[in-house]
GROMACS .gro file of C-alpha atoms in nm:
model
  329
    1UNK     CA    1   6.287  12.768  11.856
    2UNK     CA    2   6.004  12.722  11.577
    3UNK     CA    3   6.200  12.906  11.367
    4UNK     CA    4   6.473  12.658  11.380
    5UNK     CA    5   6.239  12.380  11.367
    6UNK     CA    6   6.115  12.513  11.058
    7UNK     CA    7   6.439  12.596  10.912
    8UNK     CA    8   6.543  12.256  10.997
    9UNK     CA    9   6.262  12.080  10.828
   10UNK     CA   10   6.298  12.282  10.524
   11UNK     CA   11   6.635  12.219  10.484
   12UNK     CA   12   6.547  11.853  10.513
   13UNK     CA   13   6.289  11.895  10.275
   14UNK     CA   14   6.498  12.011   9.991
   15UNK     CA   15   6.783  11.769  10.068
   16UNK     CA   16   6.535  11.462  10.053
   17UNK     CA   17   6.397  11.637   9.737
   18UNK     CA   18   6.726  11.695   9.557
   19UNK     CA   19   6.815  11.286   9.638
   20UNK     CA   20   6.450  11.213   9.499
   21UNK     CA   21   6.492  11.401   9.151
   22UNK     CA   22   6.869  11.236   9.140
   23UNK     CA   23   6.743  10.909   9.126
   24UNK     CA   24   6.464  10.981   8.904
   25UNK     CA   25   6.728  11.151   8.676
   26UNK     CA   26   6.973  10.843   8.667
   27UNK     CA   27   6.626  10.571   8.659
   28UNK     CA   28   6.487  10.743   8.340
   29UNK     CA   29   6.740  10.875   8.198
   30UNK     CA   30   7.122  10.766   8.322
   31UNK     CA   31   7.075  10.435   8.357
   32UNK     CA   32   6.875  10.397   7.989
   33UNK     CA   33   7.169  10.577   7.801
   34UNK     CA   34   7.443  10.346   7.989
   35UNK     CA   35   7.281  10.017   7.900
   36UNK     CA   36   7.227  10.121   7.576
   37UNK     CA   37   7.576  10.170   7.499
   38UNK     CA   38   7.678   9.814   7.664
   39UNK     CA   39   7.441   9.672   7.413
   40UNK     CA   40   7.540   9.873   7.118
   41UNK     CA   41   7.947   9.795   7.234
   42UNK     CA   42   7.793   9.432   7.233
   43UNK     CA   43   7.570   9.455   6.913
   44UNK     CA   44   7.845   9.620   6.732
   45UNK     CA   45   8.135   9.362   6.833
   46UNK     CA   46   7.893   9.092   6.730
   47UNK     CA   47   7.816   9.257   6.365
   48UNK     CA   48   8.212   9.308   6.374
   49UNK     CA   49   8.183   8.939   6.391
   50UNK     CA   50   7.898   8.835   6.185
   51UNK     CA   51   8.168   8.805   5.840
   52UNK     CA   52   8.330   8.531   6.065
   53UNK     CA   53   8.027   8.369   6.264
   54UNK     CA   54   7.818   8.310   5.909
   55UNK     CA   55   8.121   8.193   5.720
   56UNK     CA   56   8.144   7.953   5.989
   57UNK     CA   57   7.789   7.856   5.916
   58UNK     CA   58   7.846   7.841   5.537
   59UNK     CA   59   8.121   7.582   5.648
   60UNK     CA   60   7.904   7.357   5.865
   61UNK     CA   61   7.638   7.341   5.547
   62UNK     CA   62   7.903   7.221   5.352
   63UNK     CA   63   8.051   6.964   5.569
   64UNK     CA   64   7.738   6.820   5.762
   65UNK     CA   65   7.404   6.984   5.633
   66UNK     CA   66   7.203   6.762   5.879
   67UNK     CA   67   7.360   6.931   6.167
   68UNK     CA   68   7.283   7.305   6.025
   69UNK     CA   69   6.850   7.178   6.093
   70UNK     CA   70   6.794   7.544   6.272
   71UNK     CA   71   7.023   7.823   6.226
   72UNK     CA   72   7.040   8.223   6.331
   73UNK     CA   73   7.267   8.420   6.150
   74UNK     CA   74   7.332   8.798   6.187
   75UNK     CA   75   7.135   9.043   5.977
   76UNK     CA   76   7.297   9.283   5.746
   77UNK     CA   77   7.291   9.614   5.932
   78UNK     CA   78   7.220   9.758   5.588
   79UNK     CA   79   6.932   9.556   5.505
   80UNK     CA   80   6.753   9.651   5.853
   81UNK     CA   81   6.750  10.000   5.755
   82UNK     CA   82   6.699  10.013   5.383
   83UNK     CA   83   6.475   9.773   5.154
   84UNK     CA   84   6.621   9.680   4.831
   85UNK     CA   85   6.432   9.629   4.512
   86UNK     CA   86   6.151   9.335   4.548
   87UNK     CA   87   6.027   9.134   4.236
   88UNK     CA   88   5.693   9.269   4.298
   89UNK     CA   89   5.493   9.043   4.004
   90UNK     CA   90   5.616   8.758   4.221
   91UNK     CA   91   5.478   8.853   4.503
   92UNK     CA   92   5.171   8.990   4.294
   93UNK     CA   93   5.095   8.670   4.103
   94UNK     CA   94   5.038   8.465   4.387
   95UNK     CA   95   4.730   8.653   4.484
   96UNK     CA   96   4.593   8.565   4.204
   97UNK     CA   97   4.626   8.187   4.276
   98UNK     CA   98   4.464   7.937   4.460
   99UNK     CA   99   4.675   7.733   4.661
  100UNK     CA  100   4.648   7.409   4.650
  101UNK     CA  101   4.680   7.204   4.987
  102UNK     CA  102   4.597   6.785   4.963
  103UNK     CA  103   4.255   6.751   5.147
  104UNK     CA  104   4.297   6.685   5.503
  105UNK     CA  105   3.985   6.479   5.686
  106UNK     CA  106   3.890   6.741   5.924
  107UNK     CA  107   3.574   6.891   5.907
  108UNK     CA  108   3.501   7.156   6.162
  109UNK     CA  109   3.189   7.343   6.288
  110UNK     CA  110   3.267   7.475   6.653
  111UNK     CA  111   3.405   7.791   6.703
  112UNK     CA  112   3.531   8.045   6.974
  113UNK     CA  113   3.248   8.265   6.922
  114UNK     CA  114   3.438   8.610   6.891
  115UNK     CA  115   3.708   8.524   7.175
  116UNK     CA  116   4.046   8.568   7.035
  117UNK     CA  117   4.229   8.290   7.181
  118UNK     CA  118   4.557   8.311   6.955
  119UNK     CA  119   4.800   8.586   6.928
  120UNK     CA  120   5.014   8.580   6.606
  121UNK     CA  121   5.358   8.816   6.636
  122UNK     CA  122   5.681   8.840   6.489
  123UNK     CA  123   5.988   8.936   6.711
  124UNK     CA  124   6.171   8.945   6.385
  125UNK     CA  125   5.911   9.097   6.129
  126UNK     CA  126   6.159   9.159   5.851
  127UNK     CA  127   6.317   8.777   5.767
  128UNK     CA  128   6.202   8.785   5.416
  129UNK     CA  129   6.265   8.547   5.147
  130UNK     CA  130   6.544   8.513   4.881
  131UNK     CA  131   6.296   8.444   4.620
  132UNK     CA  132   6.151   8.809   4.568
  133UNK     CA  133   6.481   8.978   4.589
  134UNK     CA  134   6.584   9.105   4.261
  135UNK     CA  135   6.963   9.129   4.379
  136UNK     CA  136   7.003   8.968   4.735
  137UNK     CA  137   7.174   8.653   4.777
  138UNK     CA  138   7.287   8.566   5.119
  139UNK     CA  139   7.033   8.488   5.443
  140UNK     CA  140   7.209   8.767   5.594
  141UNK     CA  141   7.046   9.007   5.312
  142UNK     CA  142   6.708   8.898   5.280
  143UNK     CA  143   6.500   9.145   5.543
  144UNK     CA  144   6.254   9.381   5.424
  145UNK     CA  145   5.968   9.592   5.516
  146UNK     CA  146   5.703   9.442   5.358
  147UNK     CA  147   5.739   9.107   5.199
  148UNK     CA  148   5.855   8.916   5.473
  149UNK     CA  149   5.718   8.658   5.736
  150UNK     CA  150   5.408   8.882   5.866
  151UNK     CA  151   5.260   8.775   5.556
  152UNK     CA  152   5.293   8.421   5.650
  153UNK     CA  153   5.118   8.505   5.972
  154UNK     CA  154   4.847   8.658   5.842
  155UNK     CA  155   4.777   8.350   5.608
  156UNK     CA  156   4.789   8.154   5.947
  157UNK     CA  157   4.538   8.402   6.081
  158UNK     CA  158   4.330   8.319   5.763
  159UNK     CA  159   4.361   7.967   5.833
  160UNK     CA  160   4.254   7.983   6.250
  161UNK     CA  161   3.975   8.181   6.176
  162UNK     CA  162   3.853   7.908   5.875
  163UNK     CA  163   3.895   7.669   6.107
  164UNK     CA  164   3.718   7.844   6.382
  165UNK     CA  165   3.962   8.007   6.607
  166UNK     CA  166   3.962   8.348   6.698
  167UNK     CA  167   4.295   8.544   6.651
  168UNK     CA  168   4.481   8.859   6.663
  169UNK     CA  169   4.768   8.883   6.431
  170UNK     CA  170   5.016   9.185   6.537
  171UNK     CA  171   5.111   9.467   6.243
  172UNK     CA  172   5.384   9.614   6.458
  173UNK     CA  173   5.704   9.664   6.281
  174UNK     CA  174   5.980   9.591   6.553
  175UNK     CA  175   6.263   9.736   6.388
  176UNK     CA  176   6.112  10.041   6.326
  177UNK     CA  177   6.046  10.049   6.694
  178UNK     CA  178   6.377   9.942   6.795
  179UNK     CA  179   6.486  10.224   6.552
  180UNK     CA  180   6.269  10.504   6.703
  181UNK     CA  181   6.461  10.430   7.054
  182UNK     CA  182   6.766  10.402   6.905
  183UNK     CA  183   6.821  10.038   6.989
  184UNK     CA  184   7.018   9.736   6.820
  185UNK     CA  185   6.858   9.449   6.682
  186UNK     CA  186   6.954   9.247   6.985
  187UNK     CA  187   6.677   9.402   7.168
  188UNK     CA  188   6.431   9.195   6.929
  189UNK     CA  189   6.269   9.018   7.238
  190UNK     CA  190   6.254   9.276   7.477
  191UNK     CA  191   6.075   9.481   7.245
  192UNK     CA  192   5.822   9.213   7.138
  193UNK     CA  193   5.785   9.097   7.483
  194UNK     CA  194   5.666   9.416   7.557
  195UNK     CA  195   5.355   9.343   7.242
  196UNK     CA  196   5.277   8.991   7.432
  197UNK     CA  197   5.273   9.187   7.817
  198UNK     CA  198   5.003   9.448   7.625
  199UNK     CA  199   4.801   9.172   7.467
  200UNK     CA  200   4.781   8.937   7.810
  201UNK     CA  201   4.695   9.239   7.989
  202UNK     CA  202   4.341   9.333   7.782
  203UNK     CA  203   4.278   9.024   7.618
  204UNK     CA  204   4.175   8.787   7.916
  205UNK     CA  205   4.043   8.530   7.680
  206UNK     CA  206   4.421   8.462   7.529
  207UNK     CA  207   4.526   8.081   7.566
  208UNK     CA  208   4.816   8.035   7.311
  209UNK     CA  209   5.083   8.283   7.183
  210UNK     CA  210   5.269   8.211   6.823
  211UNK     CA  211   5.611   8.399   6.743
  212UNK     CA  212   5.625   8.336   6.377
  213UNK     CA  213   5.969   8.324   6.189
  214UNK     CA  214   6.103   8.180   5.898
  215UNK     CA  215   6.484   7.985   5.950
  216UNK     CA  216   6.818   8.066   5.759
  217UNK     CA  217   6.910   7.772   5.631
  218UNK     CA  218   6.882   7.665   5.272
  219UNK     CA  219   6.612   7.525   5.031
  220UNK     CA  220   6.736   7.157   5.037
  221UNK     CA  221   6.700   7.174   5.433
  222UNK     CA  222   6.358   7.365   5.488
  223UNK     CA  223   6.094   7.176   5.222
  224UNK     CA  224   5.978   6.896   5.157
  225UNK     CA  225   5.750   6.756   4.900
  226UNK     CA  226   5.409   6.543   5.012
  227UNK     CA  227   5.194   6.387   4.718
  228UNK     CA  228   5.405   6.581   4.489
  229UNK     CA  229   5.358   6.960   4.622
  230UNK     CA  230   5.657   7.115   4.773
  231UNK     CA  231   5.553   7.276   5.132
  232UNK     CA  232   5.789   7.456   5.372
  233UNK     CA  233   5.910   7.257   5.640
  234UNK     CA  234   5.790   7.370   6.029
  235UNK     CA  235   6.020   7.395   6.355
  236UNK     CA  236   5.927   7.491   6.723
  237UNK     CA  237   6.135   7.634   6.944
  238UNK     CA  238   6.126   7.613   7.313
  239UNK     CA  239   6.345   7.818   7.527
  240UNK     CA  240   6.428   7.660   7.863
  241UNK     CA  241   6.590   7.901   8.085
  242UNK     CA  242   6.313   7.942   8.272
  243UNK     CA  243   6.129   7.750   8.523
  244UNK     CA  244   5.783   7.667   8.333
  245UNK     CA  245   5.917   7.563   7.981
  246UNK     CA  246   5.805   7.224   8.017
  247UNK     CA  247   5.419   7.324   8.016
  248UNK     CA  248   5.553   7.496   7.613
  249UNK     CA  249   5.745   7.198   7.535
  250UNK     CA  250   5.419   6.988   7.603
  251UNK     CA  251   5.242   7.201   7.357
  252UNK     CA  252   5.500   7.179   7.101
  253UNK     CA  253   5.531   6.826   7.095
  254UNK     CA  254   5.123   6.808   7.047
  255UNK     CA  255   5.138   7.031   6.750
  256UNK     CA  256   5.447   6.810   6.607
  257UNK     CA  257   5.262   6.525   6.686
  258UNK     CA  258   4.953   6.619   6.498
  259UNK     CA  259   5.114   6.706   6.206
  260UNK     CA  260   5.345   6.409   6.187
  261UNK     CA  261   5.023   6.190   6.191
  262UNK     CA  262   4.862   6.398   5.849
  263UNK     CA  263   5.157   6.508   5.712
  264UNK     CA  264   5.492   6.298   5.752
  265UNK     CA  265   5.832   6.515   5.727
  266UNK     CA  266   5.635   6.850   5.743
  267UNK     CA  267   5.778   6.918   6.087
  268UNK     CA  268   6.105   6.875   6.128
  269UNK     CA  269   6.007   6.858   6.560
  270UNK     CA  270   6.131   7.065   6.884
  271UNK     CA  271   6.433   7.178   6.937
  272UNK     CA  272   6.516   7.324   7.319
  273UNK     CA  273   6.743   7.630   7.358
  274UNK     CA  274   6.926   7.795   7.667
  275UNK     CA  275   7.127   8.106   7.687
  276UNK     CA  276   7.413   7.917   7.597
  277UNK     CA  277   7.285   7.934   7.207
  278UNK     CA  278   7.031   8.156   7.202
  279UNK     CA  279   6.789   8.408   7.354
  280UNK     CA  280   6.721   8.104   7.640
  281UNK     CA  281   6.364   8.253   7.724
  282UNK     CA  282   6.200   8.369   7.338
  283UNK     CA  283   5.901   8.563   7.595
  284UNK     CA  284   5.757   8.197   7.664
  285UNK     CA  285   5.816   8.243   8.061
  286UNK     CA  286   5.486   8.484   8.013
  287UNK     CA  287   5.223   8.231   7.981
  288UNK     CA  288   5.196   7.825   7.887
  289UNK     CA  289   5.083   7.744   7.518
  290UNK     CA  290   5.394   8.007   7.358
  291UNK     CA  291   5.620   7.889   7.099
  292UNK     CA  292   5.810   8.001   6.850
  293UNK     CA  293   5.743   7.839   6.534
  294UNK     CA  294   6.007   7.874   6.247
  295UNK     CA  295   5.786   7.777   5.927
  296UNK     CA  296   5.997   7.737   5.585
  297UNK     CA  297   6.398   7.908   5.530
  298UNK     CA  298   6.510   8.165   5.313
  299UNK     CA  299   6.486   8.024   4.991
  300UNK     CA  300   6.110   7.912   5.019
  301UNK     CA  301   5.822   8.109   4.817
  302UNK     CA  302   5.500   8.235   4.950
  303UNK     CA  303   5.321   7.963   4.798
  304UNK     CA  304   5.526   7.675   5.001
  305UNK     CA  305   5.470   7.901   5.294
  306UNK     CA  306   5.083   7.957   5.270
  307UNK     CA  307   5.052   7.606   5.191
  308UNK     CA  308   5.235   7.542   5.506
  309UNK     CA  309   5.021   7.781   5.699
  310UNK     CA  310   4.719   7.651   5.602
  311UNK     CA  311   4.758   7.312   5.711
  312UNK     CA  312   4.944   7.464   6.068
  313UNK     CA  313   4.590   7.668   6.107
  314UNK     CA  314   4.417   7.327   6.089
  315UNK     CA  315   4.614   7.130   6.335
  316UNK     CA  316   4.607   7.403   6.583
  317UNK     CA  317   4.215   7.396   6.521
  318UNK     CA  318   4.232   7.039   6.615
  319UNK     CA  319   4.430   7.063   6.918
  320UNK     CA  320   4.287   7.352   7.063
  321UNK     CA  321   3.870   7.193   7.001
  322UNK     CA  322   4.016   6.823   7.119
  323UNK     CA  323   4.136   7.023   7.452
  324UNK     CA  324   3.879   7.198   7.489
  325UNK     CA  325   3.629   6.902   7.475
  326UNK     CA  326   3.849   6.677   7.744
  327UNK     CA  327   3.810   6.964   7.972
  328UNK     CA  328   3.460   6.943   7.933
  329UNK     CA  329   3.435   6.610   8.026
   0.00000   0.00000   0.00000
């Protein structure tokens, strides 16, 4: 009788085991490889498509440019995987100026005191600029691995932590990382989202989140010129398919607000996005105070941009210090 008993619960044993590695098998490892194909059949049918979806854009420029204010076009497989040559004195010669940025009447002396309250990323790290490209042409072209918008960033870093905020700006390439799991460039947001989870999770002093991008659409449409210097014009973007958007569209329309009142026609304002023409969500359903902010297009140079960036750092300063001192009573 114990013998069967045993038997029994052996036999049981191995059964629930064999079920337990199954679904472990099919979790990490089935399942993965099957999505990954949907989104690759997806990816590829909308690259299949791209020819016809940007001509379609080149056609709206034409006929209406005040319509095209915000556009996303799809990159150039190509130019995800291989840079092309750069105009490196360009990029070079900037370094060695000053940029010039009309004086704005804010003089600050608080500070954060070593909390890093800002977190700078870039879900798509490559959008580059037309500018530096010594053969590139098209929106669709202009990506590359190192002059692109993370430089921007890091001039808005610059600019926080002049004006006293603490910051972390991220250095993580996402298509390389999309590329080392063999993943499509439509996974942009999951695999940023994945930077912002890390972040919230060890940096408990983390209050606003800034996806940096640059937009698509041409020079005539992204600058504008303010006591004769041109500067790169600024949009936010606020995704609303989820419950708490309102809290980011709040914060968007400060920062607009604040700029408007300094600098007239720098910001272009907020534009709101569901799933029905775009990502819908852009990672802002993590936390309040998490925008993405689209500063310049693809024909602007690094000097509209820093210029840009720099006066963006000092608004933010302003909003964040004027919150912070309401809260204190």
């Amino acid at each position: 009788m114990k013998k069967r008993t045993t038997k029994l619960l052996l036999a049981i044993f191995i059964i629930l085991f064999i079920v337990h590695l199954s679904f472990i098998c099919y979790l990490y490892w089935i399942k993965p490889k099957i999505e990954s194909t949907d989104q690759k059949k997806n990816n590829n049918q909308i690259v299949g498509n791209s020819a016809n979806s940007n001509s379609h854009i080149e056609k709206e420029r034409k006929s209406d440019p005040l319509k095209m204010s915000s556009v996303e076009v799809t990159p150039d497989e190509t130019a995800l995987q291989k840079d092309e040559a750069i105009d490196q004195i360009k990029v070079d010669e900037l370094e060695k100026k000053e940029i010039k940025v009309p004086h704005m009447h804010w003089k600050n002396s608080e500070s954060t005191f070593g909390k890093k309250v800002v977190f700078i990323y870039f879900s798509h790290n490559r959008e580059s600029f037309l500018p530096y490209f010594k053969e590139r042409t098209s929106p669709e072209e202009a990506y590359h691995s190192k002059v692109n918008i993370t430089l921007v960033g890091e001039y808005l870093g610059e600019s926080l932590r002049r004006n006293g905020i603490g910051n972390i700006v991220s250095n993580s390439d996402i298509i390389k990382m999309l590329n080392e799991r063999n993943l499509d460039f439509g996974y942009s947001y999951q695999m940023s989202r994945q930077l912002v989870l890390n972040e919230k999770q060890v940096n408990h002093d983390l209050e606003m989140i800034l996806d940096i991008h640059r937009d698509s659409i041409p020079r005539n449409l992204s600058t504008t010129t303010i006591s004769g210097i041109p500067y790169a014009k600024i949009s936010f973007v606020i995704g609303s398919a989820h419950k708490n958007y309102k809290e980011n569209l709040n914060f968007a329309h400060s920062i607009h607000s604040l700029i408007e009142k300094d600098y007239k026609g720098l910001s272009k304002g907020v534009m709101i996005k569901d799933k029905t023409n775009g990502n819908g969500v852009y990672n802002q359903d993590i936390s309040s105070h998490n925008v993405i902010i689209e500063i310049g297009g693809v024909e602007n140079n690094l000097e509209e941009l820093y210029r840009t960036a720099e006066i963006l750092g000092i608004v933010i300063s302003k909003y964040y210090f004027k919150k912070e001192a309401t809260l204190k009573g």
